[in-house]
């Protein structure tokens, strides 16, 4: 592998590298704060705002309580202990500039997403000395719309991708003999835990397994043990800090087959098209039949990454909640794989290679059309033709949202309404988007999954949503139960119908749910209830 100064200097002077970074910066930062935070982003950002006041992720500011797990996330000390803190402090760093501002709450996450593009290029250029492969890998990642959506979110997603690239960087170095690569791997594993420990739990075992299968000569038992010991100095305190044992009851072995199928579906629909996977499987059939892996370093590395991803999917399938965000850190690896495959095809037939690269870079046709022909497409019933689950040109959809905005954002509608109509000191009961309203408005906001509501509560405002949501136990959210049994909306409240659609989530990045263009009619309107003055007097 080439790691000499000449290769590094050539990479830094490469005009294509800087052009790709400028393109990536535009696609990530353009309109970054135009849409408000959605529910999960707002949870992180509200905790971060409390960090600015106390130095710790307290779940309350004295008015509101941050919770989406019915108050399981904290104890009597009111310190958040459900999920790692890295993303909270990243959000806090941005909010030092402007609290309650969506742009700055997302800024460092977006910057990390841009760093993923740069790191993808540098990993290939400096570890393999192939500028064409490096350029193409970075370009495919910069054009990948699902990756861009997650990079524009105020959560750990892009940070996980950057840390994974750092681990690969260290692994491809001479970590068996040199300290900097070894420390990079150990630090990367520790930081990954504090980004999201599920990423570490699903990544570390397949990393070790794939290394033993393909790089046994470069793997040292003693040095591996040292990596584990060093990373544990960061991980073990976190295990105690985040009280991971409280989540041990979330496992459900019965969901493993379905989850495994869904992760494979995600992989094919948005990351590596089925025809590419089929070709790679055929090309590497000798390895899977026990005849050894490829000798060429770049191809061996591609097989290594594929094995790591497949192993991670198996481990992730053990956890009952299956979300696309748990595999977002693999987008850079998939871009590297697609670029390698495209260059192999280009060198065999330039017209075919060019067509392939256009298809995977600008369309999702190879991802979806084969699945539709095989009738294995996984598309929610309510999705329309302007979403990533349908055959499209994703970059066109992304640019449409960047330049035209998204006027139908349900969270923006709620924020605008309450800022214009609610008075200081009033209470809002929100069936959903309670975290959003806590971050973007100054009011007391209860509801969501914060837990049971005091029967004596008489909220000034009630936001009821069309979607009926249930908790982990399959029970209806507490606000719906409270409104149904504890309030008389017809008698005590005035019904206000907003001229905005009651969309489900708002600016959610998940490619199954992200709307780039507002859906057309018919759509249920957003409804808010205002407590009548006569009811207040009573």
Coordinates of C-alpha atoms in Angstrom, one line a residue:
X1 CA 0.0 0.0 0.0
X2 CA 1.2 3.5 -0.8
X3 CA 1.5 5.9 2.1
X4 CA 4.5 7.9 0.9
X5 CA 4.7 11.7 1.0
X6 CA 4.4 12.0 -2.7
X7 CA 1.0 10.4 -2.7
X8 CA -0.2 12.6 0.2
X9 CA 1.1 15.7 -1.6
X10 CA -0.6 14.8 -4.8
X11 CA -3.9 14.2 -3.0
X12 CA -3.7 17.6 -1.3
X13 CA -3.0 19.3 -4.7
X14 CA -5.7 17.4 -6.6
X15 CA -8.2 19.9 -8.0
X16 CA -10.9 17.2 -8.2
X17 CA -10.7 16.7 -4.4
X18 CA -11.4 20.3 -3.7
X19 CA -14.2 20.5 -6.4
X20 CA -15.9 17.5 -4.8
X21 CA -15.6 19.1 -1.3
X22 CA -17.1 22.3 -2.6
X23 CA -20.0 20.3 -4.2
X24 CA -20.5 18.4 -1.0
X25 CA -20.4 21.5 1.2
X26 CA -23.1 23.1 -1.0
X27 CA -25.3 20.0 -0.9
X28 CA -24.9 19.6 2.9
X29 CA -25.0 23.2 4.1
X30 CA -27.4 24.9 1.7
X31 CA -30.6 25.6 3.6
X32 CA -29.4 23.6 6.6
X33 CA -31.5 25.6 9.0
X34 CA -34.5 26.2 6.8
X35 CA -36.6 23.4 8.3
X36 CA -37.0 23.0 12.1
X37 CA -35.6 20.1 14.0
X38 CA -37.8 17.0 14.0
X39 CA -38.5 15.0 17.2
X40 CA -35.3 13.1 17.7
X41 CA -33.1 16.0 16.7
X42 CA -35.0 18.2 19.1
X43 CA -34.4 15.7 21.9
X44 CA -30.6 16.0 21.4
X45 CA -30.7 19.7 20.9
X46 CA -32.8 20.4 24.0
X47 CA -30.4 18.3 26.2
X48 CA -27.6 20.2 24.6
X49 CA -29.2 23.5 25.6
X50 CA -29.3 22.3 29.2
X51 CA -25.6 21.4 28.9
X52 CA -24.9 25.1 28.2
X53 CA -26.7 26.0 31.4
X54 CA -25.3 23.3 33.7
X55 CA -22.4 21.6 32.0
X56 CA -24.3 18.3 32.1
X57 CA -27.1 16.8 30.0
X58 CA -29.9 17.5 32.5
X59 CA -33.3 16.4 31.4
X60 CA -35.1 19.4 32.7
X61 CA -34.6 23.2 32.6
X62 CA -37.1 23.6 35.4
X63 CA -40.1 23.9 33.1
X64 CA -39.9 21.0 30.7
X65 CA -38.7 17.4 30.9
X66 CA -36.9 15.7 28.0
X67 CA -38.1 12.1 27.6
X68 CA -39.2 9.7 24.8
X69 CA -39.0 6.5 26.8
X70 CA -41.6 7.3 29.5
X71 CA -38.9 8.7 31.9
X72 CA -36.7 5.6 31.8
X73 CA -33.8 7.7 30.5
X74 CA -32.9 9.2 33.9
X75 CA -32.9 8.8 37.7
X76 CA -33.4 11.0 40.7
X77 CA -30.4 13.1 39.7
X78 CA -32.2 14.1 36.4
X79 CA -29.1 13.4 34.3
X80 CA -29.7 11.8 30.9
X81 CA -28.3 8.3 30.9
X82 CA -30.2 6.5 28.1
X83 CA -27.9 7.2 25.1
X84 CA -24.3 8.4 24.7
X85 CA -23.4 12.0 25.2
X86 CA -21.1 12.7 22.2
X87 CA -24.0 14.0 20.0
X88 CA -25.3 16.1 22.9
X89 CA -22.1 18.0 23.3
X90 CA -21.6 18.4 19.6
X91 CA -25.0 20.1 19.4
X92 CA -24.1 22.2 22.5
X93 CA -21.0 23.4 20.7
X94 CA -23.0 24.7 17.8
X95 CA -25.6 26.3 20.1
X96 CA -22.9 28.3 21.8
X97 CA -23.3 30.6 18.8
X98 CA -27.1 30.7 18.6
X99 CA -29.4 28.7 20.9
X100 CA -32.8 27.6 19.5
X101 CA -31.4 27.9 16.0
X102 CA -31.7 24.8 13.8
X103 CA -28.7 25.7 11.7
X104 CA -26.3 25.9 14.6
X105 CA -27.8 22.8 16.3
X106 CA -26.9 20.9 13.1
X107 CA -23.7 22.7 12.2
X108 CA -21.0 20.4 13.6
X109 CA -22.9 17.3 12.4
X110 CA -23.0 18.7 8.9
X111 CA -19.3 19.6 9.1
X112 CA -18.7 16.0 10.1
X113 CA -20.6 14.8 7.1
X114 CA -18.4 16.9 4.9
X115 CA -15.4 15.5 6.6
X116 CA -16.7 12.0 5.7
X117 CA -16.4 12.9 2.0
X118 CA -12.9 14.2 2.5
X119 CA -11.9 11.2 4.6
X120 CA -13.3 8.8 2.0
X121 CA -11.0 10.3 -0.6
X122 CA -8.0 10.4 1.6
X123 CA -8.4 6.8 2.8
X124 CA -8.3 5.5 -0.8
X125 CA -5.7 8.0 -2.1
X126 CA -3.2 7.5 0.7
X127 CA -3.7 3.9 1.5
X128 CA -4.0 2.6 -2.1
X129 CA -2.4 5.4 -4.2
X130 CA -5.3 5.4 -6.7
X131 CA -6.5 8.9 -7.3
X132 CA -9.2 7.8 -9.8
X133 CA -10.7 5.5 -7.2
X134 CA -10.4 8.1 -4.5
X135 CA -12.1 10.8 -6.6
X136 CA -14.9 8.5 -7.7
X137 CA -15.5 7.2 -4.1
X138 CA -15.8 10.8 -2.7
X139 CA -18.0 11.9 -5.6
X140 CA -20.4 9.0 -5.2
X141 CA -20.7 9.7 -1.5
X142 CA -21.2 13.5 -2.1
X143 CA -24.0 12.7 -4.6
X144 CA -25.7 10.1 -2.4
X145 CA -28.9 11.7 -1.2
X146 CA -29.7 9.4 1.7
X147 CA -26.2 10.1 3.1
X148 CA -26.8 13.8 2.6
X149 CA -30.1 13.7 4.4
X150 CA -28.5 12.1 7.4
X151 CA -25.4 14.4 7.3
X152 CA -27.9 17.4 7.5
X153 CA -29.4 16.0 10.8
X154 CA -28.4 17.1 14.3
X155 CA -27.6 13.6 15.4
X156 CA -24.7 11.1 15.5
X157 CA -25.1 9.7 12.0
X158 CA -22.3 11.3 10.1
X159 CA -20.0 11.2 13.2
X160 CA -20.4 7.4 13.1
X161 CA -19.3 7.4 9.5
X162 CA -16.2 9.5 10.1
X163 CA -15.2 7.4 13.1
X164 CA -15.6 4.2 11.0
X165 CA -13.3 5.7 8.3
X166 CA -10.8 6.5 11.0
X167 CA -10.8 2.9 12.2
X168 CA -10.3 1.7 8.7
X169 CA -7.5 4.2 8.3
X170 CA -5.7 2.8 11.3
X171 CA -6.4 -0.8 10.3
X172 CA -4.8 -0.3 6.9
X173 CA -1.8 1.3 8.5
X174 CA 1.0 -0.8 10.0
X175 CA -0.8 -1.1 13.3
X176 CA 1.0 -4.3 14.1
X177 CA 4.3 -2.4 14.5
X178 CA 3.5 1.3 14.7
X179 CA 1.7 3.2 17.5
X180 CA -0.3 5.9 15.6
X181 CA -2.4 3.4 13.6
X182 CA -3.0 1.3 16.7
X183 CA -4.0 4.3 18.8
X184 CA -6.3 5.5 15.9
X185 CA -8.2 2.2 16.0
X186 CA -8.4 2.1 19.8
X187 CA -9.6 5.7 20.0
X188 CA -12.0 5.2 17.1
X189 CA -13.7 2.3 18.9
X190 CA -14.0 4.2 22.1
X191 CA -15.4 7.3 20.4
X192 CA -17.8 5.2 18.4
X193 CA -19.2 3.8 21.6
X194 CA -19.9 7.4 22.8
X195 CA -21.5 8.2 19.5
X196 CA -23.9 5.3 19.7
X197 CA -22.9 2.1 21.5
X198 CA -25.1 0.0 19.2
X199 CA -22.8 0.9 16.4
X200 CA -19.8 -0.4 18.3
X201 CA -21.6 -3.5 19.5
X202 CA -22.5 -4.4 15.9
X203 CA -19.2 -3.3 14.3
X204 CA -16.4 -4.6 16.6
X205 CA -17.0 -8.4 16.3
X206 CA -17.3 -8.4 12.4
X207 CA -14.2 -6.2 12.2
X208 CA -12.2 -8.7 14.1
X209 CA -13.7 -11.7 12.3
X210 CA -13.1 -10.2 8.8
X211 CA -9.5 -9.2 9.8
X212 CA -8.8 -12.8 10.8
X213 CA -10.2 -14.1 7.6
X214 CA -8.5 -11.7 5.2
X215 CA -5.6 -10.1 7.0
X216 CA -4.4 -12.8 9.3
X217 CA -0.7 -12.1 8.5
X218 CA -1.2 -8.5 9.6
X219 CA -3.1 -9.3 12.8
X220 CA -1.3 -9.8 16.1
X221 CA -3.0 -11.3 19.1
X222 CA -1.0 -9.2 21.5
X223 CA -1.6 -6.0 19.6
X224 CA -5.3 -6.8 19.2
X225 CA -5.5 -7.3 22.9
X226 CA -3.8 -3.9 23.4
X227 CA -6.4 -2.2 21.1
X228 CA -9.2 -3.8 23.2
X229 CA -7.6 -2.7 26.5
X230 CA -7.0 0.9 25.3
X231 CA -10.5 1.2 23.9
X232 CA -12.0 -0.2 27.1
X233 CA -10.6 2.8 29.0
X234 CA -13.1 4.9 27.2
X235 CA -15.9 2.3 26.9
X236 CA -16.1 0.9 30.5
X237 CA -16.9 4.2 32.2
X238 CA -19.6 4.8 29.5
X239 CA -21.2 1.4 30.3
X240 CA -21.6 2.6 33.9
X241 CA -22.5 6.2 33.0
X242 CA -25.2 5.3 30.5
X243 CA -26.6 2.4 32.6
X244 CA -26.8 0.0 29.6
X245 CA -28.1 -2.8 31.8
X246 CA -31.5 -1.0 31.9
X247 CA -32.0 -1.7 28.2
X248 CA -31.1 -5.4 28.3
X249 CA -34.8 -6.2 28.3
X250 CA -35.2 -4.7 24.8
X251 CA -34.0 -7.9 23.1
X252 CA -36.5 -10.0 21.2
X253 CA -35.2 -13.1 19.4
X254 CA -38.4 -13.6 17.5
X255 CA -37.8 -10.4 15.5
X256 CA -34.4 -11.5 14.2
X257 CA -35.4 -13.0 10.8
X258 CA -37.6 -10.0 9.9
X259 CA -34.9 -7.5 11.0
X260 CA -32.3 -9.3 9.0
X261 CA -34.5 -9.2 5.9
X262 CA -35.2 -5.5 6.4
X263 CA -31.5 -4.6 6.9
X264 CA -30.7 -6.4 3.7
X265 CA -33.6 -4.6 2.0
X266 CA -32.2 -1.2 3.2
X267 CA -28.7 -2.2 2.0
X268 CA -30.0 -3.0 -1.5
X269 CA -32.6 -0.1 -1.8
X270 CA -30.3 2.7 -0.8
X271 CA -26.7 1.6 -0.6
X272 CA -25.5 -1.2 -2.8
X273 CA -27.8 -2.3 -5.7
X274 CA -28.7 -5.9 -6.0
X275 CA -27.0 -6.5 -9.4
X276 CA -23.7 -5.2 -7.9
X277 CA -24.1 -7.5 -4.9
X278 CA -24.8 -10.4 -7.2
X279 CA -21.8 -9.7 -9.3
X280 CA -19.5 -9.3 -6.2
X281 CA -20.9 -12.6 -4.8
X282 CA -20.0 -14.3 -8.1
X283 CA -16.6 -12.7 -8.3
X284 CA -15.8 -13.7 -4.7
X285 CA -17.3 -17.2 -4.9
X286 CA -13.8 -18.7 -4.4
X287 CA -13.5 -17.0 -1.0
X288 CA -17.0 -18.1 0.1
X289 CA -16.1 -21.7 -1.1
X290 CA -13.0 -21.7 1.1
X291 CA -10.4 -21.1 -1.6
X292 CA -9.0 -17.8 -0.2
X293 CA -9.7 -14.1 -0.9
X294 CA -8.5 -11.9 -3.8
X295 CA -4.8 -11.0 -3.9
X296 CA -5.1 -7.4 -5.2
X297 CA -5.1 -5.1 -2.2
X298 CA -7.9 -2.9 -3.3
X299 CA -10.2 -5.8 -4.0
X300 CA -9.3 -7.5 -0.8
X301 CA -10.2 -4.4 1.1
X302 CA -13.6 -4.2 -0.7
X303 CA -14.3 -7.8 0.3
X304 CA -13.3 -6.9 3.9
X305 CA -15.8 -4.1 4.0
X306 CA -18.5 -6.2 2.6
X307 CA -17.9 -8.9 5.2
X308 CA -17.9 -6.3 8.0
X309 CA -21.3 -4.9 6.8
X310 CA -22.9 -8.3 6.5
X311 CA -21.7 -9.3 10.0
X312 CA -23.0 -6.0 11.4
X313 CA -26.5 -6.7 9.9
X314 CA -26.6 -10.1 11.7
X315 CA -25.8 -8.5 15.0
X316 CA -28.1 -5.5 14.5
X317 CA -30.9 -8.0 13.8
X318 CA -30.8 -9.1 17.4
X319 CA -32.1 -5.8 18.5
X320 CA -35.9 -5.4 18.3
X321 CA -35.9 -1.8 16.9
X322 CA -34.8 -1.8 13.3
X323 CA -33.8 1.7 11.9
X324 CA -31.9 2.7 8.8
X325 CA -29.9 5.1 10.9
X326 CA -28.1 2.2 12.5
X327 CA -26.3 1.5 9.2
X328 CA -25.7 5.1 8.0
X329 CA -22.0 4.8 9.0
X330 CA -21.6 2.3 6.1
X331 CA -22.4 4.8 3.3
X332 CA -18.7 5.8 2.8
X333 CA -17.8 2.1 2.6
X334 CA -20.5 1.5 0.0
X335 CA -19.3 4.5 -2.0
X336 CA -15.8 3.0 -2.1
X337 CA -17.2 -0.4 -3.2
X338 CA -19.3 1.1 -5.9
X339 CA -16.4 3.2 -7.2
X340 CA -14.2 0.2 -7.3
X341 CA -16.8 -1.8 -9.2
X342 CA -17.4 1.1 -11.6
X343 CA -13.7 1.4 -12.4
X344 CA -13.4 -2.3 -13.0
X345 CA -16.3 -2.1 -15.5
X346 CA -14.8 1.1 -17.0
X347 CA -11.5 -0.6 -17.7
X348 CA -13.3 -3.5 -19.3
X349 CA -15.8 -1.4 -21.4
X350 CA -15.8 2.4 -21.1
X351 CA -19.4 2.9 -22.4
X352 CA -20.7 0.3 -19.9
X353 CA -18.6 1.8 -17.1
X354 CA -19.8 5.3 -17.8
X355 CA -23.5 4.1 -17.9
X356 CA -23.1 2.2 -14.7
X357 CA -21.5 5.2 -12.9
X358 CA -24.2 7.6 -14.1
X359 CA -26.9 5.2 -12.9
X360 CA -25.5 4.7 -9.4
X361 CA -24.4 8.3 -9.1
X362 CA -27.5 10.1 -10.3
X363 CA -30.4 7.6 -10.1
X364 CA -31.8 4.9 -7.9
X365 CA -32.9 2.7 -10.8
X366 CA -30.4 -0.1 -10.2
X367 CA -31.5 -0.1 -6.6
X368 CA -35.2 -0.4 -7.1
X369 CA -36.0 -1.8 -10.5
X370 CA -34.5 -5.2 -9.9
X371 CA -36.3 -5.4 -6.5
X372 CA -39.6 -4.5 -8.1
X373 CA -39.2 -7.1 -10.7
X374 CA -38.4 -9.7 -8.0
X375 CA -41.3 -8.3 -5.9
X376 CA -39.1 -7.7 -2.8
X377 CA -39.4 -3.9 -2.7
X378 CA -40.0 -2.6 0.8
X379 CA -42.1 0.5 0.4
X380 CA -44.6 1.9 3.1
X381 CA -48.1 2.1 1.7
X382 CA -48.4 5.8 2.3
X383 CA -45.4 6.8 0.2
X384 CA -45.7 8.7 -3.1
X385 CA -43.7 8.9 -6.3
X386 CA -41.6 11.8 -5.1
X387 CA -39.8 9.8 -2.4
X388 CA -36.7 7.7 -2.4
X389 CA -38.7 4.5 -2.1
X390 CA -39.8 5.1 -5.7
X391 CA -37.8 5.1 -8.9
X392 CA -36.4 8.6 -9.1
X393 CA -33.4 10.9 -9.7
X394 CA -32.6 11.5 -6.0
X395 CA -30.3 14.5 -6.6
X396 CA -33.1 16.3 -8.4
X397 CA -35.4 15.8 -5.5
X398 CA -32.8 17.0 -3.1
X399 CA -32.1 20.1 -5.1
X400 CA -35.8 20.8 -5.4
X401 CA -36.0 21.0 -1.6
X402 CA -32.9 23.0 -1.2
X403 CA -34.0 25.7 -3.7
X404 CA -37.8 25.7 -3.1
X405 CA -37.9 25.0 0.6
X406 CA -40.5 22.8 2.1
X407 CA -43.6 24.9 3.0
X408 CA -45.6 22.0 4.4
X409 CA -43.3 21.1 7.3
X410 CA -45.7 20.0 10.1
X411 CA -43.4 21.1 12.8
X412 CA -42.9 24.5 11.4
X413 CA -46.6 24.9 11.3
X414 CA -47.0 24.0 15.0
X415 CA -44.1 26.3 16.0
X416 CA -45.5 29.3 14.0
X417 CA -49.0 28.8 15.4
X418 CA -48.0 28.6 19.0
X419 CA -45.5 31.4 18.9
X420 CA -48.3 33.6 17.4
X421 CA -51.1 32.5 19.6
X422 CA -49.9 31.0 23.0
X423 CA -49.1 33.3 25.9
X424 CA -46.2 33.1 28.3
X425 CA -46.7 30.5 31.0
X426 CA -49.2 28.5 29.1
X427 CA -49.1 24.7 28.8
X428 CA -49.3 22.8 25.5
X429 CA -50.2 19.1 25.5
X430 CA -48.7 17.7 22.3
X431 CA -49.5 14.1 21.2
X432 CA -46.3 14.3 19.1
X433 CA -43.6 16.9 18.3
X434 CA -43.4 17.7 22.0
X435 CA -39.6 17.8 21.8
X436 CA -39.8 20.1 18.8
X437 CA -42.0 22.5 20.7
X438 CA -39.7 22.4 23.8
X439 CA -36.7 23.4 21.7
X440 CA -38.3 26.0 19.4
X441 CA -40.8 27.7 21.7
X442 CA -40.6 29.0 25.3
X443 CA -43.8 27.2 26.6
X444 CA -44.3 24.3 28.9
X445 CA -44.9 21.3 26.7
X446 CA -46.1 17.9 28.0
X447 CA -47.2 14.8 26.2
X448 CA -45.4 12.6 23.6
X449 CA -43.7 9.7 25.3
X450 CA -42.8 11.7 28.5
X451 CA -44.9 9.2 30.5
X452 CA -48.3 9.3 32.3
X453 CA -50.0 12.7 32.6
X454 CA -51.3 14.0 35.8
X455 CA -55.1 13.7 35.8
X456 CA -55.3 17.2 37.3
X457 CA -53.7 18.8 34.2
X458 CA -55.8 21.2 32.3
X459 CA -53.6 22.2 29.3
X460 CA -54.3 25.5 27.6
X461 CA -53.6 24.0 24.2
X462 CA -53.9 20.4 22.8
X463 CA -52.3 19.2 19.7
X464 CA -53.9 16.0 18.5
X465 CA -52.3 14.2 15.5
X466 CA -53.9 11.9 12.9
X467 CA -51.4 9.1 13.4
X468 CA -52.1 6.8 16.4
X469 CA -48.7 6.0 18.0
X470 CA -47.9 3.3 20.4
X471 CA -45.0 2.8 22.8
X472 CA -42.5 -0.2 23.0
X473 CA -45.2 -2.2 24.8
X474 CA -47.8 -1.6 22.1
X475 CA -49.8 0.7 24.2
X476 CA -51.3 4.0 22.9
X477 CA -49.3 7.1 23.8
X478 CA -50.3 8.6 27.1
X479 CA -51.6 11.9 25.5
X480 CA -54.2 10.1 23.4
X481 CA -55.3 8.2 26.4
X482 CA -55.4 11.3 28.5
X483 CA -57.3 13.3 25.9
X484 CA -59.9 10.5 25.4
X485 CA -60.5 9.9 29.1
X486 CA -59.5 13.0 30.9
X487 CA -60.6 15.9 28.7
X488 CA -63.9 17.0 27.1
X489 CA -62.7 18.6 23.9
X490 CA -66.1 19.3 22.6
X491 CA -67.2 21.1 25.8
X492 CA -64.1 22.8 27.0
X493 CA -62.0 23.5 23.9
X494 CA -62.3 25.4 20.7
X495 CA -61.3 23.3 17.6
X496 CA -58.9 25.2 15.3
X497 CA -58.1 23.6 11.9
X498 CA -54.8 24.8 10.5
X499 CA -54.5 25.1 6.7
X500 CA -51.5 22.8 6.8
X501 CA -51.3 19.0 6.3
X502 CA -50.8 16.8 9.3
X503 CA -47.7 15.0 8.0
X504 CA -46.3 12.3 10.2
X505 CA -42.8 13.4 11.1
X506 CA -41.5 16.6 9.5
X507 CA -37.8 16.7 8.5
X508 CA -37.0 13.1 9.3
X509 CA -33.9 11.9 7.3
X510 CA -34.9 8.2 7.0
X511 CA -35.2 7.6 3.2
X512 CA -38.5 5.7 3.9
X513 CA -40.1 8.8 5.3
X514 CA -38.4 11.9 3.9
X515 CA -40.6 14.1 1.8
X516 CA -38.8 16.5 -0.7
X517 CA -42.0 17.8 -2.2
X518 CA -45.3 18.2 -0.2
X519 CA -47.8 15.5 -1.0
X520 CA -50.9 16.5 -2.8
X521 CA -54.5 16.2 -1.6
X522 CA -56.2 14.6 0.0
X523 CA -54.4 15.1 3.3
X524 CA -55.8 15.4 6.8
X525 CA -55.4 19.0 8.2
X526 CA -53.4 19.8 11.3
X527 CA -55.8 20.3 14.3
X528 CA -55.2 22.2 17.5
X529 CA -57.5 22.8 20.4
X530 CA -57.6 26.0 22.5
X531 CA -59.1 25.9 26.0
X532 CA -62.2 28.1 26.2
X533 CA -62.3 31.0 28.7
X534 CA -65.4 29.6 30.3
X535 CA -63.5 26.4 31.0
X536 CA -60.7 28.3 32.6
X537 CA -63.2 30.1 34.9
X538 CA -64.6 26.7 36.0

